[in-house]
mmCIF file of C-alpha atoms in Angstrom:
data_model
loop_
_atom_site.group_PDB
_atom_site.id
_atom_site.type_symbol
_atom_site.label_atom_id
_atom_site.label_comp_id
_atom_site.label_asym_id
_atom_site.label_seq_id
_atom_site.Cartn_x
_atom_site.Cartn_y
_atom_site.Cartn_z
ATOM 1 C CA MET A 19 -10.315 -3.329 -14.029
ATOM 2 C CA ALA A 20 -8.082 -6.112 -15.341
ATOM 3 C CA ARG A 21 -7.102 -7.033 -11.774
ATOM 4 C CA THR A 22 -10.772 -7.340 -10.797
ATOM 5 C CA ALA A 23 -11.459 -9.552 -13.800
ATOM 6 C CA LEU A 24 -8.499 -11.755 -12.861
ATOM 7 C CA THR A 25 -9.732 -12.047 -9.268
ATOM 8 C CA VAL A 26 -13.253 -12.947 -10.413
ATOM 9 C CA THR A 27 -11.818 -15.516 -12.833
ATOM 10 C CA ASN A 28 -9.650 -17.019 -10.073
ATOM 11 C CA ILE A 29 -12.650 -17.294 -7.749
ATOM 12 C CA ALA A 30 -14.806 -18.838 -10.485
ATOM 13 C CA VAL A 31 -12.136 -21.399 -11.356
ATOM 14 C CA SER A 32 -11.634 -22.253 -7.672
ATOM 15 C CA ILE A 33 -15.343 -22.731 -7.099
ATOM 16 C CA GLY A 34 -15.602 -24.791 -10.277
ATOM 17 C CA LEU A 35 -12.756 -27.063 -9.186
ATOM 18 C CA ILE A 36 -14.231 -27.530 -5.723
ATOM 19 C CA VAL A 37 -17.644 -28.385 -7.187
ATOM 20 C CA TRP A 38 -16.016 -30.802 -9.632
ATOM 21 C CA VAL A 39 -14.115 -32.579 -6.844
ATOM 22 C CA LEU A 40 -17.141 -32.737 -4.551
ATOM 23 C CA SER A 41 -19.463 -33.960 -7.326
ATOM 24 C CA GLY A 42 -17.685 -37.322 -7.320
ATOM 25 C CA LEU A 43 -18.347 -37.862 -3.607
ATOM 26 C CA SER A 44 -21.296 -39.695 -2.198
ATOM 27 C CA LEU A 45 -22.583 -37.819 0.844
ATOM 28 C CA SER A 46 -23.913 -40.976 2.479
ATOM 29 C CA GLU A 47 -20.570 -42.773 2.071
ATOM 30 C CA LEU A 48 -18.767 -39.731 3.461
ATOM 31 C CA VAL A 49 -21.039 -39.683 6.533
ATOM 32 C CA ILE A 50 -20.512 -43.427 7.082
ATOM 33 C CA ALA A 51 -16.737 -43.044 6.803
ATOM 34 C CA ALA A 52 -16.736 -40.095 9.208
ATOM 35 C CA THR A 53 -18.882 -41.830 11.815
ATOM 36 C CA THR A 54 -16.930 -45.090 11.720
ATOM 37 C CA ALA A 55 -13.457 -43.514 11.757
ATOM 38 C CA ASN A 56 -11.249 -43.947 14.798
ATOM 39 C CA ALA A 57 -11.284 -40.461 16.348
ATOM 40 C CA THR A 58 -7.907 -40.917 18.046
ATOM 41 C CA LEU A 59 -6.145 -41.942 14.844
ATOM 42 C CA LEU A 60 -7.876 -39.160 12.910
ATOM 43 C CA ALA A 61 -6.777 -36.544 15.458
ATOM 44 C CA LEU A 62 -3.234 -37.953 15.422
ATOM 45 C CA ALA A 63 -3.075 -37.816 11.623
ATOM 46 C CA LEU A 64 -4.351 -34.246 11.519
ATOM 47 C CA SER A 65 -1.952 -33.093 14.220
ATOM 48 C CA LEU A 66 1.024 -34.773 12.516
ATOM 49 C CA HIS A 67 0.099 -33.170 9.189
ATOM 50 C CA GLY A 68 -0.238 -29.772 10.839
ATOM 51 C CA THR A 69 3.088 -30.235 12.609
ATOM 52 C CA GLY A 70 4.775 -31.150 9.342
ATOM 53 C CA LEU A 71 3.385 -28.057 7.649
ATOM 54 C CA MET A 72 4.544 -25.869 10.544
ATOM 55 C CA LEU A 73 8.063 -27.312 10.365
ATOM 56 C CA SER A 74 8.091 -26.770 6.611
ATOM 57 C CA SER A 75 7.003 -23.153 7.148
ATOM 58 C CA VAL A 76 9.732 -22.545 9.712
ATOM 59 C CA ARG A 77 12.355 -24.105 7.450
ATOM 60 C CA TRP A 78 11.255 -22.037 4.443
ATOM 61 C CA ALA A 79 11.105 -18.776 6.438
ATOM 62 C CA THR A 80 14.576 -19.500 7.845
ATOM 63 C CA LEU A 81 16.004 -20.110 4.379
ATOM 64 C CA LEU A 82 14.501 -16.897 3.020
ATOM 65 C CA ASN A 83 15.612 -14.855 6.018
ATOM 66 C CA MET A 84 19.171 -16.211 5.662
ATOM 67 C CA GLN A 85 19.149 -14.742 2.137
ATOM 68 C CA ASN A 86 17.996 -11.362 3.537
ATOM 69 C CA LEU A 87 14.519 -11.885 2.101
ATOM 70 C CA GLU A 88 12.473 -10.889 5.101
ATOM 71 C CA VAL A 89 9.388 -13.094 5.478
ATOM 72 C CA SER A 90 7.565 -13.337 8.783
ATOM 73 C CA LEU A 91 6.695 -16.726 10.218
ATOM 74 C CA LYS A 92 2.999 -15.869 9.909
ATOM 75 C CA ALA A 93 3.421 -15.132 6.193
ATOM 76 C CA ALA A 94 5.455 -18.310 5.721
ATOM 77 C CA VAL A 95 2.724 -20.387 7.377
ATOM 78 C CA LEU A 96 -0.005 -18.808 5.243
ATOM 79 C CA LEU A 97 2.019 -19.265 2.062
ATOM 80 C CA THR A 98 2.779 -22.881 2.939
ATOM 81 C CA TRP A 99 -0.929 -23.636 3.417
ATOM 82 C CA ILE A 100 -1.714 -21.974 0.092
ATOM 83 C CA ALA A 101 1.035 -24.017 -1.575
ATOM 84 C CA CYS A 102 -0.360 -27.170 0.019
ATOM 85 C CA PHE A 103 -3.762 -26.415 -1.508
ATOM 86 C CA PHE A 104 -2.288 -25.875 -4.967
ATOM 87 C CA ASN A 105 -0.207 -29.044 -4.672
ATOM 88 C CA ALA A 106 -3.427 -30.942 -3.991
ATOM 89 C CA VAL A 107 -5.386 -29.312 -6.827
ATOM 90 C CA LEU A 108 -2.850 -28.907 -9.630
ATOM 91 C CA PRO A 109 -1.648 -31.937 -11.591
ATOM 92 C CA THR A 110 1.963 -31.574 -10.432
ATOM 93 C CA SER A 111 3.510 -30.936 -7.034
ATOM 94 C CA ILE A 112 5.528 -28.051 -8.462
ATOM 95 C CA GLY A 113 2.492 -25.769 -8.729
ATOM 96 C CA GLY A 114 2.303 -25.048 -5.006
ATOM 97 C CA ASP A 115 5.973 -24.115 -4.835
ATOM 98 C CA VAL A 116 5.586 -21.746 -7.774
ATOM 99 C CA VAL A 117 2.574 -20.072 -6.169
ATOM 100 C CA ARG A 118 4.351 -19.822 -2.803
ATOM 101 C CA SER A 119 7.457 -18.270 -4.365
ATOM 102 C CA TYR A 120 5.386 -15.844 -6.427
ATOM 103 C CA LEU A 121 3.366 -14.679 -3.423
ATOM 104 C CA ALA A 122 6.501 -14.331 -1.299
ATOM 105 C CA SER A 123 8.131 -12.245 -4.016
ATOM 106 C CA LYS A 124 5.143 -9.889 -3.888
ATOM 107 C CA GLN A 125 6.120 -9.108 -0.288
ATOM 108 C CA ASN A 126 9.798 -8.406 -0.882
ATOM 109 C CA GLY A 127 9.952 -7.571 -4.610
ATOM 110 C CA LYS A 128 12.731 -10.087 -5.321
ATOM 111 C CA VAL A 129 11.292 -12.678 -7.709
ATOM 112 C CA MET A 130 14.394 -14.667 -8.640
ATOM 113 C CA GLU A 131 15.868 -14.746 -5.145
ATOM 114 C CA THR A 132 12.598 -15.975 -3.649
ATOM 115 C CA ALA A 133 12.302 -18.792 -6.179
ATOM 116 C CA ILE A 134 15.723 -20.199 -5.354
#
């Protein structure tokens, strides 16, 4: 029961934060910016960001696997994307790393080793 309440609270907070962020945007200005953007530069920026996140995932999975903390590349990619979200939403950049380490420790049961 407590786990369900925590999940519902997490979802409510996430939705609240998304609504709060989006409430400051003007839809018409967003449409104008999207239609006037250079599609080539936008695609390049998105692909470079995705490539950087993939390299970060590979590096993190390699480091964990070298410490005998088995994490698949798929899990490392998912955890890196989750960490990226929390880094964007939380006031510090440390939050995403904490979340990523915590979720990785749930897979292997080694909290301190995963955080290092």
